[in-house]
């Protein structure tokens, strides 16, 4: 009896799973899920509200700064000044609500101004970074290096190098407050991530950012105001850095210009890279930055909670960054 062919036509064949494509597109989510499962299995007391709150409060400022860094990198730039801008905002706020800069008619006015003025100053310095990049044609890594070096010195001049300690619950709510048991800074982080993700995907400004990062010359020929868009992106990065600086000092009940934001630029860039944003510009994911920051935080927490030294956690972070950049190269090819 003759055998009959059972080969399905091309349209009915089962789709072949491309492991490389799956890893490049969803590697961050897969890594986050694996980390959570490993912690459930190995880390004592991982499945508790206290552990969740600890990890959230540790990651919030990285994510907030990382959102601004994502937008900057999406245009093909980079911002090394975010940590220094956090220090400047953190130094200014106590000077304002403690009445050391100018007399206050009422304490409530001082608190309101302490939320507004430092963030506006950080945003203005971010815009200055964008001005250096667009008007003076300085490479972004050099332009932002100016405030990376000088910014922390400016903050130290404001405070004379002194530690500013305070106890002001109405101001500290941004870093210590809770809404229905959820840290307020986590709610603020989620709001910023959601707003930035919507802006990047659904608005003309978001499409202009990606177009500039993909091909700046073509974007300019298409009529996109490249200089204006870049300046606004650096402005946003500065504003978010200022907010993060206020959260840090509110959480610590003290402002130390030497330590606020120290190393934040590296953590933010790492979160952006691990999250899947293309470091050469043109492709960005704000949600990915959130996932990347969570991965880095969970790796560090997992190692420390299981008795591994902090130096090993730093080495693990470096390995994760290298792996993320390698996956990006595979995706780009």
mmCIF file of N, CA and C in Angstrom, residues 73-156:
data_model
loop_
_atom_site.group_PDB
_atom_site.id
_atom_site.type_symbol
_atom_site.label_atom_id
_atom_site.label_comp_id
_atom_site.label_asym_id
_atom_site.label_seq_id
_atom_site.Cartn_x
_atom_site.Cartn_y
_atom_site.Cartn_z
ATOM 1 N N UNK A 73 18.893 59.261 25.885
ATOM 2 C CA UNK A 73 19.576 58.245 25.080
ATOM 3 C C UNK A 73 18.808 57.965 23.803
ATOM 4 N N UNK A 74 17.489 58.077 23.844
ATOM 5 C CA UNK A 74 16.684 57.848 22.640
ATOM 6 C C UNK A 74 17.018 58.840 21.538
ATOM 7 N N UNK A 75 17.496 60.028 21.889
ATOM 8 C CA UNK A 75 17.898 61.012 20.876
ATOM 9 C C UNK A 75 19.341 60.811 20.422
ATOM 10 N N UNK A 76 20.015 59.804 20.991
ATOM 11 C CA UNK A 76 21.412 59.585 20.653
ATOM 12 C C UNK A 76 22.378 60.286 21.581
ATOM 13 N N UNK A 77 21.888 60.811 22.709
ATOM 14 C CA UNK A 77 22.742 61.521 23.656
ATOM 15 C C UNK A 77 22.965 60.720 24.918
ATOM 16 N N UNK A 78 23.479 61.387 25.926
ATOM 17 C CA UNK A 78 23.690 60.797 27.246
ATOM 18 C C UNK A 78 23.800 61.939 28.247
ATOM 19 N N UNK A 79 23.440 61.668 29.507
ATOM 20 C CA UNK A 79 23.454 62.714 30.537
ATOM 21 C C UNK A 79 24.206 62.203 31.758
ATOM 22 N N UNK A 80 25.424 62.691 31.933
ATOM 23 C CA UNK A 80 26.242 62.296 33.074
ATOM 24 C C UNK A 80 26.038 63.207 34.281
ATOM 25 N N UNK A 81 25.198 64.220 34.156
ATOM 26 C CA UNK A 81 25.068 65.212 35.223
ATOM 27 C C UNK A 81 23.935 64.922 36.184
ATOM 28 N N UNK A 82 23.185 63.820 36.007
ATOM 29 C CA UNK A 82 21.970 63.609 36.796
ATOM 30 C C UNK A 82 22.269 63.514 38.295
ATOM 31 N N UNK A 83 23.347 62.850 38.671
ATOM 32 C CA UNK A 83 23.682 62.748 40.090
ATOM 33 C C UNK A 83 24.013 64.095 40.705
ATOM 34 N N UNK A 84 24.742 64.932 39.971
ATOM 35 C CA UNK A 84 25.083 66.263 40.462
ATOM 36 C C UNK A 84 23.842 67.139 40.575
ATOM 37 N N UNK A 85 22.907 67.005 39.640
ATOM 38 C CA UNK A 85 21.666 67.780 39.714
ATOM 39 C C UNK A 85 20.832 67.346 40.919
ATOM 40 N N UNK A 86 20.857 66.061 41.230
ATOM 41 C CA UNK A 86 20.189 65.595 42.447
ATOM 42 C C UNK A 86 20.810 66.252 43.678
ATOM 43 N N UNK A 87 22.127 66.356 43.695
ATOM 44 C CA UNK A 87 22.811 66.967 44.837
ATOM 45 C C UNK A 87 22.450 68.441 44.971
ATOM 46 N N UNK A 88 22.362 69.150 43.838
ATOM 47 C CA UNK A 88 22.013 70.570 43.876
ATOM 48 C C UNK A 88 20.597 70.759 44.412
ATOM 49 N N UNK A 89 19.645 69.971 43.888
ATOM 50 C CA UNK A 89 18.262 70.076 44.365
ATOM 51 C C UNK A 89 18.172 69.708 45.840
ATOM 52 N N UNK A 90 18.895 68.655 46.238
ATOM 53 C CA UNK A 90 18.869 68.241 47.636
ATOM 54 C C UNK A 90 19.510 69.247 48.574
ATOM 55 N N UNK A 91 20.465 70.012 48.074
ATOM 56 C CA UNK A 91 21.096 71.042 48.904
ATOM 57 C C UNK A 91 20.215 72.282 49.031
ATOM 58 N N UNK A 92 19.492 72.628 47.967
ATOM 59 C CA UNK A 92 18.685 73.849 47.975
ATOM 60 C C UNK A 92 17.443 73.736 48.853
ATOM 61 N N UNK A 93 16.787 72.580 48.823
ATOM 62 C CA UNK A 93 15.501 72.452 49.507
ATOM 63 C C UNK A 93 15.586 72.786 51.006
ATOM 64 N N UNK A 94 16.512 72.186 51.774
ATOM 65 C CA UNK A 94 16.567 72.548 53.203
ATOM 66 C C UNK A 94 16.917 74.016 53.436
ATOM 67 N N UNK A 95 17.758 74.575 52.577
ATOM 68 C CA UNK A 95 18.097 75.989 52.726
ATOM 69 C C UNK A 95 16.856 76.863 52.596
ATOM 70 N N UNK A 96 15.909 76.404 51.766
ATOM 71 C CA UNK A 96 14.691 77.191 51.543
ATOM 72 C C UNK A 96 13.727 77.038 52.710
ATOM 73 N N UNK A 97 13.349 75.778 53.068
ATOM 74 C CA UNK A 97 12.311 75.645 54.105
ATOM 75 C C UNK A 97 12.845 75.905 55.511
ATOM 76 N N UNK A 98 14.163 75.941 55.685
ATOM 77 C CA UNK A 98 14.725 76.351 56.971
ATOM 78 C C UNK A 98 14.957 77.857 57.053
ATOM 79 N N UNK A 99 14.669 78.563 55.967
ATOM 80 C CA UNK A 99 14.770 80.019 55.948
ATOM 81 C C UNK A 99 16.178 80.548 55.914
ATOM 82 N N UNK A 100 17.131 79.774 55.392
ATOM 83 C CA UNK A 100 18.526 80.209 55.356
ATOM 84 C C UNK A 100 18.852 81.044 54.122
ATOM 85 N N UNK A 101 18.028 80.941 53.078
ATOM 86 C CA UNK A 101 18.274 81.726 51.862
ATOM 87 C C UNK A 101 17.587 83.079 51.915
ATOM 88 N N UNK A 102 16.344 83.092 52.383
ATOM 89 C CA UNK A 102 15.572 84.336 52.471
ATOM 90 C C UNK A 102 14.489 84.139 53.528
ATOM 91 N N UNK A 103 14.022 85.225 54.155
ATOM 92 C CA UNK A 103 12.993 85.098 55.199
ATOM 93 C C UNK A 103 11.670 84.601 54.615
ATOM 94 N N UNK A 104 10.963 83.822 55.406
ATOM 95 C CA UNK A 104 9.703 83.229 54.956
ATOM 96 C C UNK A 104 8.538 83.828 55.740
ATOM 97 N N UNK A 105 7.472 84.296 55.049
ATOM 98 C CA UNK A 105 6.310 84.839 55.767
ATOM 99 C C UNK A 105 5.534 83.759 56.510
ATOM 100 N N UNK A 106 5.631 82.484 56.019
ATOM 101 C CA UNK A 106 4.908 81.387 56.646
ATOM 102 C C UNK A 106 5.631 80.087 56.326
ATOM 103 N N UNK A 107 5.709 79.131 57.275
ATOM 104 C CA UNK A 107 6.412 77.869 56.998
ATOM 105 C C UNK A 107 5.848 77.107 55.805
ATOM 106 N N UNK A 108 4.541 77.180 55.596
ATOM 107 C CA UNK A 108 3.936 76.459 54.470
ATOM 108 C C UNK A 108 4.462 76.975 53.133
ATOM 109 N N UNK A 109 4.721 78.272 53.065
ATOM 110 C CA UNK A 109 5.269 78.838 51.828
ATOM 111 C C UNK A 109 6.672 78.292 51.594
ATOM 112 N N UNK A 110 7.445 78.173 52.675
ATOM 113 C CA UNK A 110 8.784 77.619 52.541
ATOM 114 C C UNK A 110 8.758 76.189 52.025
ATOM 115 N N UNK A 111 7.810 75.386 52.505
ATOM 116 C CA UNK A 111 7.711 73.994 52.048
ATOM 117 C C UNK A 111 7.321 73.942 50.579
ATOM 118 N N UNK A 112 6.349 74.781 50.192
ATOM 119 C CA UNK A 112 5.930 74.804 48.791
ATOM 120 C C UNK A 112 7.080 75.222 47.876
ATOM 121 N N UNK A 113 7.803 76.260 48.287
ATOM 122 C CA UNK A 113 8.932 76.721 47.478
ATOM 123 C C UNK A 113 10.051 75.681 47.440
ATOM 124 N N UNK A 114 10.189 74.904 48.531
ATOM 125 C CA UNK A 114 11.236 73.870 48.571
ATOM 126 C C UNK A 114 10.945 72.738 47.611
ATOM 127 N N UNK A 115 9.682 72.541 47.258
ATOM 128 C CA UNK A 115 9.342 71.548 46.244
ATOM 129 C C UNK A 115 9.531 72.093 44.829
ATOM 130 N N UNK A 116 9.319 73.407 44.654
ATOM 131 C CA UNK A 116 9.299 73.974 43.309
ATOM 132 C C UNK A 116 10.672 74.468 42.860
ATOM 133 N N UNK A 117 11.297 75.313 43.659
ATOM 134 C CA UNK A 117 12.533 75.978 43.238
ATOM 135 C C UNK A 117 13.660 74.989 42.920
ATOM 136 N N UNK A 118 13.966 74.010 43.785
ATOM 137 C CA UNK A 118 15.059 73.087 43.449
ATOM 138 C C UNK A 118 14.820 72.315 42.157
ATOM 139 N N UNK A 119 13.572 71.899 41.915
ATOM 140 C CA UNK A 119 13.262 71.153 40.691
ATOM 141 C C UNK A 119 13.407 72.057 39.464
ATOM 142 N N UNK A 120 12.962 73.304 39.591
ATOM 143 C CA UNK A 120 13.093 74.252 38.483
ATOM 144 C C UNK A 120 14.562 74.541 38.199
ATOM 145 N N UNK A 121 15.365 74.705 39.241
ATOM 146 C CA UNK A 121 16.795 74.948 39.052
ATOM 147 C C UNK A 121 17.448 73.752 38.357
ATOM 148 N N UNK A 122 17.120 72.536 38.806
ATOM 149 C CA UNK A 122 17.679 71.335 38.170
ATOM 150 C C UNK A 122 17.241 71.256 36.705
ATOM 151 N N UNK A 123 15.980 71.608 36.435
ATOM 152 C CA UNK A 123 15.505 71.612 35.051
ATOM 153 C C UNK A 123 16.232 72.639 34.205
ATOM 154 N N UNK A 124 16.488 73.823 34.770
ATOM 155 C CA UNK A 124 17.213 74.862 34.032
ATOM 156 C C UNK A 124 18.639 74.421 33.715
ATOM 157 N N UNK A 125 19.274 73.740 34.655
ATOM 158 C CA UNK A 125 20.623 73.229 34.391
ATOM 159 C C UNK A 125 20.595 72.105 33.359
ATOM 160 N N UNK A 126 19.529 71.310 33.375
ATOM 161 C CA UNK A 126 19.370 70.311 32.321
ATOM 162 C C UNK A 126 19.219 70.957 30.960
ATOM 163 N N UNK A 127 18.429 72.047 30.910
ATOM 164 C CA UNK A 127 18.288 72.783 29.647
ATOM 165 C C UNK A 127 19.645 73.341 29.206
ATOM 166 N N UNK A 128 20.460 73.764 30.167
ATOM 167 C CA UNK A 128 21.803 74.249 29.837
ATOM 168 C C UNK A 128 22.629 73.147 29.179
ATOM 169 N N UNK A 129 22.498 71.922 29.664
ATOM 170 C CA UNK A 129 23.164 70.800 28.995
ATOM 171 C C UNK A 129 22.724 70.692 27.538
ATOM 172 N N UNK A 130 21.414 70.799 27.326
ATOM 173 C CA UNK A 130 20.897 70.725 25.963
ATOM 174 C C UNK A 130 21.382 71.872 25.100
ATOM 175 N N UNK A 131 21.537 73.053 25.709
ATOM 176 C CA UNK A 131 22.046 74.210 24.963
ATOM 177 C C UNK A 131 23.485 73.975 24.532
ATOM 178 N N UNK A 132 24.291 73.404 25.409
ATOM 179 C CA UNK A 132 25.673 73.099 25.046
ATOM 180 C C UNK A 132 25.733 72.103 23.891
ATOM 181 N N UNK A 133 24.818 71.126 23.926
ATOM 182 C CA UNK A 133 24.821 70.082 22.892
ATOM 183 C C UNK A 133 24.348 70.633 21.558
ATOM 184 N N UNK A 134 23.298 71.450 21.578
ATOM 185 C CA UNK A 134 22.676 71.876 20.318
ATOM 186 C C UNK A 134 23.267 73.164 19.756
ATOM 187 N N UNK A 135 23.634 74.100 20.602
ATOM 188 C CA UNK A 135 24.102 75.398 20.113
ATOM 189 C C UNK A 135 25.617 75.443 19.927
ATOM 190 N N UNK A 136 26.337 74.860 20.879
ATOM 191 C CA UNK A 136 27.797 74.864 20.779
ATOM 192 C C UNK A 136 28.341 73.600 20.121
ATOM 193 N N UNK A 137 27.422 72.670 19.798
ATOM 194 C CA UNK A 137 27.803 71.435 19.084
ATOM 195 C C UNK A 137 28.836 70.624 19.878
ATOM 196 N N UNK A 138 28.702 70.624 21.184
ATOM 197 C CA UNK A 138 29.594 69.818 22.022
ATOM 198 C C UNK A 138 28.999 68.421 22.150
ATOM 199 N N UNK A 139 29.828 67.406 22.077
ATOM 200 C CA UNK A 139 29.339 66.048 22.234
ATOM 201 C C UNK A 139 28.654 65.886 23.591
ATOM 202 N N UNK A 140 27.522 65.151 23.645
ATOM 203 C CA UNK A 140 26.756 65.053 24.897
ATOM 204 C C UNK A 140 27.567 64.566 26.089
ATOM 205 N N UNK A 141 28.464 63.608 25.882
ATOM 206 C CA UNK A 141 29.227 63.083 27.004
ATOM 207 C C UNK A 141 30.162 64.147 27.583
ATOM 208 N N UNK A 142 30.648 65.066 26.744
ATOM 209 C CA UNK A 142 31.517 66.148 27.216
ATOM 210 C C UNK A 142 30.678 67.278 27.803
ATOM 211 N N UNK A 143 29.558 67.608 27.138
ATOM 212 C CA UNK A 143 28.708 68.706 27.605
ATOM 213 C C UNK A 143 28.163 68.423 29.001
ATOM 214 N N UNK A 144 27.706 67.200 29.233
ATOM 215 C CA UNK A 144 27.151 66.873 30.553
ATOM 216 C C UNK A 144 28.237 66.588 31.580
ATOM 217 N N UNK A 145 29.453 66.336 31.101
ATOM 218 C CA UNK A 145 30.572 66.159 32.027
ATOM 219 C C UNK A 145 30.881 67.456 32.773
ATOM 220 N N UNK A 146 30.522 68.592 32.170
ATOM 221 C CA UNK A 146 30.765 69.890 32.807
ATOM 222 C C UNK A 146 30.058 69.959 34.162
ATOM 223 N N UNK A 147 28.745 69.645 34.165
ATOM 224 C CA UNK A 147 27.997 69.683 35.425
ATOM 225 C C UNK A 147 28.276 68.459 36.290
ATOM 226 N N UNK A 148 28.669 67.363 35.671
ATOM 227 C CA UNK A 148 29.077 66.200 36.456
ATOM 228 C C UNK A 148 30.229 66.567 37.394
ATOM 229 N N UNK A 149 31.138 67.387 36.885
ATOM 230 C CA UNK A 149 32.302 67.805 37.675
ATOM 231 C C UNK A 149 31.950 68.988 38.579
ATOM 232 N N UNK A 150 31.287 69.996 38.001
ATOM 233 C CA UNK A 150 31.057 71.244 38.737
ATOM 234 C C UNK A 150 29.806 71.216 39.612
ATOM 235 N N UNK A 151 28.809 70.407 39.237
ATOM 236 C CA UNK A 151 27.530 70.454 39.930
ATOM 237 C C UNK A 151 27.619 70.110 41.405
ATOM 238 N N UNK A 152 28.334 69.037 41.738
ATOM 239 C CA UNK A 152 28.453 68.651 43.145
ATOM 240 C C UNK A 152 29.239 69.701 43.936
ATOM 241 N N UNK A 153 30.212 70.330 43.276
ATOM 242 C CA UNK A 153 30.931 71.422 43.925
ATOM 243 C C UNK A 153 30.010 72.595 44.216
ATOM 244 N N UNK A 154 29.106 72.901 43.279
ATOM 245 C CA UNK A 154 28.124 73.976 43.500
ATOM 246 C C UNK A 154 27.252 73.651 44.710
ATOM 247 N N UNK A 155 26.797 72.397 44.810
ATOM 248 C CA UNK A 155 25.968 71.994 45.945
ATOM 249 C C UNK A 155 26.731 72.130 47.259
ATOM 250 N N UNK A 156 28.006 71.791 47.249
ATOM 251 C CA UNK A 156 28.813 71.912 48.457
ATOM 252 C C UNK A 156 29.034 73.370 48.844
#
